[in-house]
CSV table of N, CA and C in Angstrom, one decimal:
chain,number,residue,atom,x,y,z
H,605,UNK,N,0.6,-1.4,0.0
H,605,UNK,CA,0.0,-0.1,0.1
H,605,UNK,C,0.7,1.3,-0.2
H,606,UNK,N,0.5,2.1,-1.2
H,606,UNK,CA,1.8,3.4,-0.9
H,606,UNK,C,0.8,4.2,0.0
H,607,UNK,N,1.9,5.3,0.7
H,607,UNK,CA,1.9,5.8,1.7
H,607,UNK,C,1.0,7.2,1.5
H,608,UNK,N,0.0,7.9,1.7
H,608,UNK,CA,-0.5,9.0,1.2
H,608,UNK,C,0.7,10.3,0.9
H,609,UNK,N,0.7,11.1,0.1
H,609,UNK,CA,1.3,12.2,0.1
H,609,UNK,C,0.9,13.4,0.4
H,610,UNK,N,2.0,14.1,0.9
H,610,UNK,CA,1.7,15.7,1.4
H,610,UNK,C,1.5,16.3,0.2
H,611,UNK,N,0.8,17.6,0.2
H,611,UNK,CA,0.3,18.3,-0.9
H,611,UNK,C,1.4,19.7,-0.5
H,612,UNK,N,1.9,20.2,-1.2
H,612,UNK,CA,2.7,21.2,-1.4
H,612,UNK,C,1.6,22.5,-1.8
H,613,UNK,N,1.6,23.6,-0.6
H,613,UNK,CA,0.7,24.8,-0.8
H,613,UNK,C,1.6,26.0,-1.9
H,614,UNK,N,2.4,25.9,-0.7
H,614,UNK,CA,3.7,27.5,-1.3
H,614,UNK,C,4.7,26.6,-1.0
H,615,UNK,N,5.8,27.8,-1.7
H,615,UNK,CA,7.6,27.6,-1.5
H,615,UNK,C,8.0,29.1,-1.5
H,616,UNK,N,9.1,29.5,-0.4
H,616,UNK,CA,9.6,30.5,-0.2
H,616,UNK,C,10.8,30.4,0.0
H,617,UNK,N,11.8,31.1,-0.8
H,617,UNK,CA,13.0,31.4,-0.6
H,617,UNK,C,13.7,32.3,0.3
H,618,UNK,N,14.1,32.0,1.6
H,618,UNK,CA,14.5,32.5,2.6
H,618,UNK,C,15.7,33.1,2.8
H,619,UNK,N,16.8,32.6,2.2
H,619,UNK,CA,18.2,32.7,2.3
H,619,UNK,C,18.5,31.7,1.0
H,620,UNK,N,19.9,32.7,0.1
H,620,UNK,CA,20.2,32.2,-0.9
H,620,UNK,C,21.7,32.4,-0.8
H,621,UNK,N,22.7,31.3,-0.9
H,621,UNK,CA,24.1,31.6,-1.5
H,621,UNK,C,24.4,31.0,-2.5
H,622,UNK,N,25.7,30.7,-2.8
H,622,UNK,CA,26.3,30.3,-4.1
H,622,UNK,C,26.0,28.4,-4.2
H,623,UNK,N,25.7,28.0,-2.6
H,623,UNK,CA,25.7,26.3,-2.7
H,623,UNK,C,24.3,25.8,-2.6
H,624,UNK,N,23.6,26.8,-1.8
H,624,UNK,CA,22.4,26.4,-1.2
H,624,UNK,C,21.3,27.5,-0.9
H,625,UNK,N,20.0,26.7,-1.0
H,625,UNK,CA,18.9,28.0,-0.7
H,625,UNK,C,18.4,27.2,0.7
H,626,UNK,N,17.8,28.2,1.6
H,626,UNK,CA,16.9,27.7,2.3
H,626,UNK,C,15.6,28.2,2.5
H,627,UNK,N,14.7,27.2,2.2
H,627,UNK,CA,13.7,27.3,2.1
H,627,UNK,C,12.3,27.0,3.2
H,628,UNK,N,11.2,27.3,3.2
H,628,UNK,CA,10.3,27.2,3.4
H,628,UNK,C,8.9,26.9,2.7
H,629,UNK,N,8.5,25.9,3.0
H,629,UNK,CA,7.5,25.3,1.9
H,629,UNK,C,5.8,25.4,3.1
H,630,UNK,N,5.0,25.5,2.6
H,630,UNK,CA,3.6,24.7,3.4
H,630,UNK,C,3.0,24.3,3.0
H,631,UNK,N,2.5,23.1,3.6
H,631,UNK,CA,2.0,21.5,3.5
H,631,UNK,C,1.0,21.7,3.9
H,632,UNK,N,-0.1,20.6,3.2
H,632,UNK,CA,-1.2,20.3,3.9
H,632,UNK,C,-1.1,18.4,3.9
H,633,UNK,N,-1.3,18.3,5.2
H,633,UNK,CA,-1.2,16.8,5.3
H,633,UNK,C,-2.8,15.8,4.8
H,634,UNK,N,-2.9,14.7,4.5
H,634,UNK,CA,-3.7,14.1,3.9
H,634,UNK,C,-5.1,14.0,4.7
H,635,UNK,N,-4.7,14.8,6.2
H,635,UNK,CA,-6.0,14.7,7.1
H,635,UNK,C,-6.4,16.4,7.3
H,636,UNK,N,-6.1,16.8,6.2
H,636,UNK,CA,-6.6,18.1,5.8
H,636,UNK,C,-5.5,19.3,6.9
H,637,UNK,N,-4.7,18.7,7.9
H,637,UNK,CA,-4.0,19.7,8.9
H,637,UNK,C,-2.6,19.9,7.9
H,638,UNK,N,-2.5,21.8,8.0
H,638,UNK,CA,-1.5,22.4,7.4
H,638,UNK,C,-0.2,22.7,8.1
H,639,UNK,N,0.9,22.8,7.7
H,639,UNK,CA,2.1,23.3,8.7
H,639,UNK,C,3.1,23.5,7.6
H,640,UNK,N,4.5,23.8,8.3
H,640,UNK,CA,5.5,24.4,7.8
H,640,UNK,C,6.7,23.4,7.6
H,641,UNK,N,7.4,23.5,6.4
H,641,UNK,CA,8.8,22.5,6.3
H,641,UNK,C,9.8,23.2,6.1
H,642,UNK,N,10.8,23.3,6.7
H,642,UNK,CA,11.9,23.9,6.3
H,642,UNK,C,13.3,23.2,6.2
H,643,UNK,N,14.0,23.3,5.1
H,643,UNK,CA,15.1,22.7,4.3
H,643,UNK,C,15.9,23.6,3.7
H,644,UNK,N,17.0,22.8,3.3
H,644,UNK,CA,17.9,23.4,2.2
H,644,UNK,C,17.7,22.7,1.2
H,645,UNK,N,17.8,23.5,0.0
H,645,UNK,CA,17.9,23.2,-1.3
H,645,UNK,C,19.3,23.2,-2.0
H,646,UNK,N,19.7,22.4,-2.8
H,646,UNK,CA,20.7,22.4,-3.2
H,646,UNK,C,20.5,21.8,-4.7
H,647,UNK,N,21.5,22.1,-5.3
H,647,UNK,CA,21.6,21.6,-6.8
H,647,UNK,C,22.2,20.3,-7.2
H,648,UNK,N,22.5,19.6,-5.6
H,648,UNK,CA,23.2,18.0,-5.7
H,648,UNK,C,24.4,18.1,-5.7
H,649,UNK,N,25.0,16.8,-5.5
H,649,UNK,CA,26.3,16.7,-5.2
H,649,UNK,C,26.7,15.3,-6.0
H,650,UNK,N,28.3,15.0,-6.2
H,650,UNK,CA,28.8,13.8,-7.0
H,650,UNK,C,30.0,13.3,-5.8
H,651,UNK,N,29.9,12.3,-5.8
H,651,UNK,CA,31.4,11.4,-5.0
H,651,UNK,C,31.8,10.6,-6.3
H,652,UNK,N,33.0,10.5,-6.1
H,652,UNK,CA,33.8,9.7,-7.1
H,652,UNK,C,34.7,9.1,-6.3
H,653,UNK,N,34.5,7.6,-6.5
H,653,UNK,CA,35.3,6.5,-5.8
H,653,UNK,C,36.5,6.4,-7.3
H,654,UNK,N,37.6,6.6,-7.2
H,654,UNK,CA,38.9,6.4,-7.8
H,654,UNK,C,39.6,5.2,-7.5
H,655,UNK,N,39.5,4.1,-8.8
H,655,UNK,CA,40.4,3.0,-8.6
H,655,UNK,C,41.5,3.0,-9.1
H,656,UNK,N,42.8,2.7,-8.6
H,656,UNK,CA,44.0,3.1,-9.5
H,656,UNK,C,44.2,1.6,-9.9
H,657,UNK,N,45.4,1.5,-10.9
H,657,UNK,CA,44.8,0.3,-11.7
H,657,UNK,C,45.1,-1.1,-10.9
H,658,UNK,N,46.3,-0.5,-9.9
H,658,UNK,CA,46.5,-1.8,-9.2
H,658,UNK,C,45.7,-2.0,-7.6
H,659,UNK,N,44.3,-1.6,-8.2
H,659,UNK,CA,43.1,-1.6,-7.2
H,659,UNK,C,43.4,-1.0,-5.8
H,660,UNK,N,44.1,-0.1,-5.7
H,660,UNK,CA,44.1,0.7,-4.5
H,660,UNK,C,43.2,1.5,-4.6
H,661,UNK,N,42.7,2.8,-4.0
H,661,UNK,CA,41.7,3.4,-3.8
H,661,UNK,C,42.1,5.1,-3.7
H,662,UNK,N,41.7,5.8,-4.2
H,662,UNK,CA,42.8,7.4,-4.0
H,662,UNK,C,41.4,8.2,-3.2
H,663,UNK,N,42.1,8.5,-1.9
H,663,UNK,CA,41.3,9.3,-1.4
H,663,UNK,C,42.2,10.6,-1.0
H,664,UNK,N,41.2,12.0,-0.6
H,664,UNK,CA,41.9,12.8,-0.4
H,664,UNK,C,41.6,13.1,1.1
H,665,UNK,N,42.5,14.1,1.5
H,665,UNK,CA,42.3,14.3,3.3
H,665,UNK,C,42.3,16.1,3.1
H,666,UNK,N,41.4,16.6,4.4
H,666,UNK,CA,41.1,17.8,3.8
H,666,UNK,C,40.8,18.4,5.5
H,667,UNK,N,41.1,19.5,5.5
H,667,UNK,CA,40.4,19.9,6.8
H,667,UNK,C,38.8,20.5,6.8
H,668,UNK,N,38.3,19.7,7.6
H,668,UNK,CA,36.6,19.8,7.9
H,668,UNK,C,36.2,20.9,8.7
H,669,UNK,N,36.2,22.4,8.6
H,669,UNK,CA,35.7,23.6,9.7
H,669,UNK,C,35.2,23.2,10.3
H,670,UNK,N,33.7,22.6,10.3
H,670,UNK,CA,33.0,22.3,11.2
H,670,UNK,C,33.4,21.3,12.3
H,671,UNK,N,34.0,20.5,11.8
H,671,UNK,CA,34.5,19.3,12.9
H,671,UNK,C,36.0,19.8,13.4
H,672,UNK,N,36.3,20.3,13.1
H,672,UNK,CA,37.5,21.0,13.4
H,672,UNK,C,38.8,19.9,13.5
H,673,UNK,N,38.9,19.4,12.5
H,673,UNK,CA,39.7,18.1,12.4
H,673,UNK,C,39.9,17.9,10.8
H,674,UNK,N,40.8,17.0,10.4
H,674,UNK,CA,40.9,16.5,9.1
H,674,UNK,C,40.0,15.5,8.7
H,675,UNK,N,39.7,15.2,7.5
H,675,UNK,CA,38.8,14.2,6.9
H,675,UNK,C,38.9,13.6,5.9
H,676,UNK,N,39.4,12.2,5.6
H,676,UNK,CA,39.7,11.5,4.8
H,676,UNK,C,38.2,10.8,3.7
H,677,UNK,N,38.5,11.6,2.5
H,677,UNK,CA,37.1,11.6,2.1
H,677,UNK,C,37.5,11.3,0.6
H,678,UNK,N,36.6,10.7,-0.2
H,678,UNK,CA,36.5,10.2,-1.9
H,678,UNK,C,36.5,12.1,-2.3
H,679,UNK,N,37.1,12.0,-3.6
H,679,UNK,CA,36.7,13.1,-4.1
H,679,UNK,C,35.2,13.7,-4.8
H,680,UNK,N,34.8,14.7,-4.4
H,680,UNK,CA,33.2,15.0,-4.3
H,680,UNK,C,33.1,16.7,-4.8
H,681,UNK,N,31.7,17.0,-5.0
H,681,UNK,CA,31.7,18.3,-5.2
H,681,UNK,C,30.0,18.7,-5.4
H,682,UNK,N,30.0,20.0,-5.3
H,682,UNK,CA,28.6,20.4,-5.7
H,682,UNK,C,28.3,20.5,-7.1
H,683,UNK,N,26.9,20.8,-7.3
H,683,UNK,CA,26.3,20.7,-8.5
H,683,UNK,C,25.4,22.0,-8.6
H,684,UNK,N,25.3,22.8,-9.9
H,684,UNK,CA,24.2,23.6,-9.7
H,684,UNK,C,23.0,23.0,-10.5
H,685,UNK,N,21.7,23.8,-10.2
H,685,UNK,CA,20.8,23.2,-10.9
H,685,UNK,C,20.8,22.7,-12.4
H,686,UNK,N,20.7,21.8,-12.8
H,686,UNK,CA,20.5,21.8,-14.2
H,686,UNK,C,22.1,20.9,-14.6
H,687,UNK,N,23.3,20.8,-14.2
H,687,UNK,CA,24.1,20.7,-14.5
H,687,UNK,C,23.8,18.7,-14.3
H,688,UNK,N,24.8,18.3,-15.5
H,688,UNK,CA,24.9,17.1,-15.9
H,688,UNK,C,26.1,16.2,-14.5
H,689,UNK,N,25.7,15.1,-14.1
H,689,UNK,CA,26.2,14.6,-13.0
H,689,UNK,C,27.8,14.5,-13.2
H,690,UNK,N,27.4,13.3,-14.5
H,690,UNK,CA,28.9,12.8,-14.8
H,690,UNK,C,30.1,14.0,-15.5
H,691,UNK,N,29.4,14.7,-15.7
H,691,UNK,CA,30.2,16.1,-16.4
H,691,UNK,C,30.9,16.6,-15.0
H,692,UNK,N,30.0,17.0,-14.1
H,692,UNK,CA,30.9,17.4,-12.3
H,692,UNK,C,31.2,16.5,-11.8
H,693,UNK,N,31.0,15.2,-12.1
H,693,UNK,CA,32.2,14.1,-11.4
H,693,UNK,C,33.3,14.4,-12.2
H,694,UNK,N,33.6,14.2,-13.4
H,694,UNK,CA,34.9,14.4,-13.8
H,694,UNK,C,35.3,15.8,-13.7
H,695,UNK,N,35.1,16.6,-13.7
H,695,UNK,CA,35.5,18.0,-13.3
H,695,UNK,C,35.9,18.0,-11.8
H,696,UNK,N,35.0,17.3,-11.1
H,696,UNK,CA,35.9,17.5,-9.7
H,696,UNK,C,37.0,16.5,-9.6
H,697,UNK,N,37.1,15.3,-9.8
H,697,UNK,CA,38.0,14.6,-10.1
H,697,UNK,C,39.3,14.9,-10.6
H,698,UNK,N,39.4,15.6,-11.7
H,698,UNK,CA,40.4,16.7,-12.2
H,698,UNK,C,41.0,17.6,-11.2
H,699,UNK,N,40.1,18.4,-10.6
H,699,UNK,CA,40.4,19.6,-10.2
H,699,UNK,C,41.0,19.4,-8.6
H,700,UNK,N,40.4,18.3,-8.1
H,700,UNK,CA,40.9,17.8,-6.5
H,700,UNK,C,42.5,16.6,-6.9
H,701,UNK,N,42.3,15.9,-8.0
H,701,UNK,CA,43.0,14.8,-7.8
H,701,UNK,C,44.3,15.1,-9.4
H,702,UNK,N,44.0,15.7,-10.3
H,702,UNK,CA,44.8,16.1,-11.5
H,702,UNK,C,44.5,14.5,-12.5
H,703,UNK,N,43.8,13.7,-11.9
H,703,UNK,CA,43.6,12.6,-12.9
H,703,UNK,C,42.0,12.6,-13.3
H,704,UNK,N,42.1,12.0,-14.5
H,704,UNK,CA,40.7,12.0,-15.4
H,704,UNK,C,40.4,10.2,-15.9
H,705,UNK,N,39.4,9.9,-16.2
H,705,UNK,CA,39.6,8.2,-16.4
H,705,UNK,C,38.1,8.0,-16.6
H,706,UNK,N,37.6,6.6,-17.0
H,706,UNK,CA,36.2,6.1,-17.2
H,706,UNK,C,35.4,6.2,-16.1
H,707,UNK,N,34.2,6.6,-16.3
H,707,UNK,CA,33.2,6.7,-15.0
H,707,UNK,C,32.1,5.6,-15.2
H,708,UNK,N,31.8,5.1,-14.4
H,708,UNK,CA,30.4,4.4,-13.9
H,708,UNK,C,29.7,4.8,-12.9
H,709,UNK,N,28.5,4.9,-13.2
H,709,UNK,CA,27.4,5.5,-12.7
H,709,UNK,C,26.8,4.3,-11.7
H,710,UNK,N,26.9,4.7,-10.8
H,710,UNK,CA,26.6,3.9,-9.4
H,710,UNK,C,25.1,4.0,-8.9
H,711,UNK,N,24.9,5.2,-8.8
H,711,UNK,CA,23.4,5.5,-8.5
H,711,UNK,C,23.5,6.6,-7.6
H,712,UNK,N,22.5,6.8,-7.2
H,712,UNK,CA,22.5,8.3,-6.0
H,712,UNK,C,21.5,7.8,-4.7
H,713,UNK,N,22.2,8.6,-3.7
H,713,UNK,CA,21.2,8.6,-2.1
H,713,UNK,C,21.0,10.1,-1.5
H,714,UNK,N,20.4,9.9,-0.7
H,714,UNK,CA,19.9,11.1,-0.3
H,714,UNK,C,20.5,11.5,1.1
H,715,UNK,N,21.5,11.9,1.4
H,715,UNK,CA,22.3,12.3,2.5
H,715,UNK,C,21.6,12.5,3.9
H,716,UNK,N,20.7,13.6,3.4
H,716,UNK,CA,20.2,14.0,4.8
H,716,UNK,C,18.6,14.0,4.4
H,717,UNK,N,18.1,12.9,4.4
H,717,UNK,CA,16.5,13.0,3.3
H,717,UNK,C,15.2,13.9,4.4
H,718,UNK,N,16.0,14.3,6.0
H,718,UNK,CA,14.9,15.2,6.5
H,718,UNK,C,15.1,16.4,6.6
H,719,UNK,N,16.5,16.9,6.1
H,719,UNK,CA,16.6,18.1,5.9
H,719,UNK,C,17.3,19.0,4.7
H,720,UNK,N,17.4,17.8,3.6
H,720,UNK,CA,17.8,18.7,2.2
H,720,UNK,C,17.1,17.6,1.1
H,721,UNK,N,16.7,18.2,0.2
H,721,UNK,CA,16.3,17.3,-1.0
H,721,UNK,C,17.8,17.0,-2.0
H,722,UNK,N,19.1,17.2,-1.4
H,722,UNK,CA,20.1,17.1,-1.7
H,722,UNK,C,20.4,15.5,-2.3
H,723,UNK,N,20.7,15.2,-3.8
H,723,UNK,CA,20.8,14.0,-4.0
H,723,UNK,C,22.3,13.6,-4.2
H,724,UNK,N,22.6,12.6,-4.4
H,724,UNK,CA,24.5,12.6,-4.1
H,724,UNK,C,24.8,11.5,-4.9
H,725,UNK,N,25.1,11.9,-6.3
H,725,UNK,CA,25.6,10.7,-7.2
H,725,UNK,C,26.5,10.2,-7.1
H,726,UNK,N,26.7,9.1,-7.2
H,726,UNK,CA,28.3,8.2,-7.0
H,726,UNK,C,28.8,7.8,-8.5
H,727,UNK,N,29.9,7.9,-8.7
H,727,UNK,CA,30.3,7.2,-9.5
H,727,UNK,C,31.8,6.2,-9.3
H,728,UNK,N,32.4,5.4,-10.0
H,728,UNK,CA,33.5,4.7,-9.7
H,728,UNK,C,34.1,5.0,-11.0
H,729,UNK,N,35.3,5.6,-11.0
H,729,UNK,CA,36.3,6.1,-12.0
H,729,UNK,C,37.6,5.2,-11.8
H,730,UNK,N,37.6,4.5,-13.1
H,730,UNK,CA,39.0,3.7,-13.3
H,730,UNK,C,39.4,4.2,-14.6
H,731,UNK,N,41.0,3.3,-14.7
H,731,UNK,CA,41.9,3.7,-16.0
H,731,UNK,C,42.0,5.2,-15.9
H,732,UNK,N,42.5,5.2,-14.8
H,732,UNK,CA,43.1,6.9,-14.4
H,732,UNK,C,44.0,7.0,-15.2
H,733,UNK,N,44.2,8.2,-15.6
H,733,UNK,CA,45.3,8.9,-16.4
H,733,UNK,C,45.2,10.1,-15.9
H,734,UNK,N,46.6,10.9,-15.7
H,734,UNK,CA,47.0,12.0,-15.4
H,734,UNK,C,46.2,13.1,-16.7
H,735,UNK,N,45.5,14.3,-16.2
H,735,UNK,CA,45.0,15.3,-16.9
H,735,UNK,C,45.5,16.6,-17.3
H,736,UNK,N,45.9,16.8,-18.7
H,736,UNK,CA,46.6,18.5,-18.8
H,736,UNK,C,45.2,19.0,-18.3
H,737,UNK,N,44.0,19.3,-17.9
H,737,UNK,CA,43.5,20.1,-17.5
H,737,UNK,C,43.5,20.6,-16.2
H,738,UNK,N,44.4,19.6,-15.1
H,738,UNK,CA,44.3,19.7,-14.0
H,738,UNK,C,44.7,21.4,-13.3
H,739,UNK,N,44.0,21.9,-12.9
H,739,UNK,CA,44.0,23.4,-12.4
H,739,UNK,C,43.6,23.2,-10.5
H,740,UNK,N,44.5,23.1,-10.3
H,740,UNK,CA,43.9,23.1,-8.3
H,740,UNK,C,43.0,24.3,-7.9
H,741,UNK,N,42.1,24.3,-7.3
H,741,UNK,CA,41.0,25.4,-6.7
H,741,UNK,C,41.7,25.8,-5.4
H,742,UNK,N,42.2,27.0,-5.8
H,742,UNK,CA,43.2,27.6,-4.1
H,742,UNK,C,42.4,27.5,-3.1
H,743,UNK,N,41.2,27.4,-2.8
H,743,UNK,CA,40.5,27.1,-1.8
H,743,UNK,C,40.7,25.6,-1.1
H,744,UNK,N,41.3,24.7,-2.0
H,744,UNK,CA,41.1,23.5,-1.2
H,744,UNK,C,42.5,22.9,-1.4
H,745,UNK,N,42.8,22.5,0.0
H,745,UNK,CA,44.2,22.2,0.3
H,745,UNK,C,44.2,20.6,0.4
H,746,UNK,N,44.7,19.8,-0.2
H,746,UNK,CA,44.3,18.4,0.1
H,746,UNK,C,45.7,17.4,0.3
H,747,UNK,N,45.4,16.6,0.8
H,747,UNK,CA,46.8,15.5,0.7
H,747,UNK,C,45.9,14.4,0.1
H,748,UNK,N,46.6,13.0,-0.5
H,748,UNK,CA,46.3,12.0,-0.8
H,748,UNK,C,46.5,10.9,0.0
H,749,UNK,N,46.0,9.6,0.0
H,749,UNK,CA,45.7,8.6,0.0
H,749,UNK,C,45.4,7.6,-0.7
H,750,UNK,N,46.4,6.6,-0.8
H,750,UNK,CA,46.1,5.5,-1.8
H,750,UNK,C,46.0,4.2,-0.7
H,751,UNK,N,44.6,3.7,-0.6
H,751,UNK,CA,44.4,2.7,-0.1
H,751,UNK,C,43.8,1.1,-0.6
H,752,UNK,N,44.0,0.2,0.0
H,752,UNK,CA,43.1,-0.9,-0.6
H,752,UNK,C,41.8,-1.0,0.2
H,753,UNK,N,41.2,-1.9,-0.6
H,753,UNK,CA,39.7,-2.1,0.0
H,753,UNK,C,39.9,-2.0,1.4
H,754,UNK,N,40.6,-3.5,1.9
H,754,UNK,CA,40.4,-3.5,3.3
H,754,UNK,C,40.8,-2.4,4.4
H,755,UNK,N,41.9,-1.8,3.7
H,755,UNK,CA,42.1,-0.5,4.5
H,755,UNK,C,41.5,0.7,4.9
H,756,UNK,N,40.5,0.7,3.6
H,756,UNK,CA,39.3,1.4,3.5
H,756,UNK,C,38.3,1.3,4.7
H,757,UNK,N,38.0,0.0,4.6
H,757,UNK,CA,37.0,-1.0,5.6
H,757,UNK,C,37.4,-0.7,7.0
H,758,UNK,N,39.0,-0.4,7.4
H,758,UNK,CA,39.7,-0.7,8.8
H,758,UNK,C,39.6,1.1,9.1
H,759,UNK,N,39.8,2.2,8.0
H,759,UNK,CA,39.5,3.4,8.5
H,759,UNK,C,38.2,3.6,8.8
H,760,UNK,N,37.6,3.0,7.9
H,760,UNK,CA,35.9,3.3,8.2
H,760,UNK,C,35.7,2.9,9.7
H,761,UNK,N,35.7,1.3,10.1
H,761,UNK,CA,35.9,1.0,11.4
H,761,UNK,C,36.5,1.8,12.5
H,762,UNK,N,37.6,2.6,12.4
H,762,UNK,CA,38.7,3.2,13.3
H,762,UNK,C,37.9,4.7,13.6
H,763,UNK,N,37.0,5.0,12.7
H,763,UNK,CA,36.8,6.7,12.8
H,763,UNK,C,37.2,7.3,11.8
H,764,UNK,N,38.7,7.0,11.2
H,764,UNK,CA,39.5,8.0,10.8
H,764,UNK,C,38.7,8.4,9.5
H,765,UNK,N,38.2,7.2,8.5
H,765,UNK,CA,36.8,8.3,7.8
H,765,UNK,C,35.2,8.1,8.7
H,766,UNK,N,35.1,9.2,8.8
H,766,UNK,CA,33.7,9.6,9.5
H,766,UNK,C,32.7,10.3,8.6
H,767,UNK,N,33.1,10.6,7.8
H,767,UNK,CA,32.1,11.6,6.3
H,767,UNK,C,31.3,10.4,6.0
H,768,UNK,N,29.7,10.6,6.2
H,768,UNK,CA,28.7,9.7,6.2
H,768,UNK,C,28.2,9.6,4.3
H,769,UNK,N,28.8,10.7,3.6
H,769,UNK,CA,28.7,10.5,2.3
H,769,UNK,C,29.8,10.0,1.6
H,770,UNK,N,30.9,9.7,2.1
H,770,UNK,CA,32.0,9.2,2.0
H,770,UNK,C,32.1,7.7,2.0
H,771,UNK,N,31.7,7.2,3.2
H,771,UNK,CA,31.0,6.1,3.6
H,771,UNK,C,29.9,5.3,2.4
H,772,UNK,N,29.1,6.2,2.6
H,772,UNK,CA,27.9,5.3,1.7
H,772,UNK,C,28.2,5.3,0.3
H,773,UNK,N,29.3,6.4,-0.4
H,773,UNK,CA,29.8,6.5,-1.6
H,773,UNK,C,30.5,4.9,-1.8
H,774,UNK,N,31.1,4.4,-0.3
H,774,UNK,CA,32.1,3.2,-0.4
H,774,UNK,C,31.3,2.0,-0.4
H,775,UNK,N,30.1,2.2,0.1
H,775,UNK,CA,29.0,0.8,0.0
H,775,UNK,C,28.7,0.8,-1.6
H,776,UNK,N,28.0,2.1,-2.2
H,776,UNK,CA,28.2,1.8,-3.7
H,776,UNK,C,29.0,0.9,-4.6
H,777,UNK,N,30.4,1.4,-4.1
H,777,UNK,CA,31.3,0.9,-4.9
H,777,UNK,C,32.1,-0.5,-4.6
H,778,UNK,N,31.6,-0.8,-3.0
H,778,UNK,CA,31.8,-2.3,-3.1
H,778,UNK,C,31.0,-3.0,-3.4
H,779,UNK,N,29.9,-2.8,-3.6
H,779,UNK,CA,28.7,-3.7,-3.9
H,779,UNK,C,28.9,-3.9,-5.7
H,780,UNK,N,29.4,-2.7,-6.2
H,780,UNK,CA,29.3,-3.0,-7.6
H,780,UNK,C,30.7,-3.8,-8.0
H,781,UNK,N,31.6,-3.8,-7.5
H,781,UNK,CA,33.1,-4.4,-7.5
H,781,UNK,C,32.9,-5.8,-6.8
H,782,UNK,N,31.9,-6.0,-5.8
H,782,UNK,CA,31.7,-7.6,-5.6
H,782,UNK,C,30.7,-8.5,-6.4
H,783,UNK,N,30.4,-7.6,-7.3
H,783,UNK,CA,29.2,-9.0,-8.5
H,783,UNK,C,29.8,-9.7,-8.8
């Protein structure tokens, strides 16, 4: 049995920057009661799991301001409304690692479905080659780690990899590679 849907009555942008919009929707429940829903709208995001030819995976370490610590993650980036996910994944992989390659779309997930309408598209990148287009974003500082699948799992278990979107992207990649 399908659950009844809520009816959107209106939507208002309350605050906007280049990454997301804070929205306020008014809705009506199936029982007729009305309410407000506050959430973040984004143009979505991509995560790329880059696999080197020797079956190690390339991760980036960067400082994450909100947690006041370094975070080991897969390359990723935000999208604008209307962007093609694979085009943005290629751009982000080149920008963050200097590599380009072949991309396999693995699916998407909602990283925080109660707070945002964001979809995160996951790609596996293989046959990696150095790109002539590599121009590092001056606002991002990375260190790189090349890890085996077991080492990725160990770093997740130890909490060294703690980013939920990176962990979910790893699940997509492992499921694809274990088929």
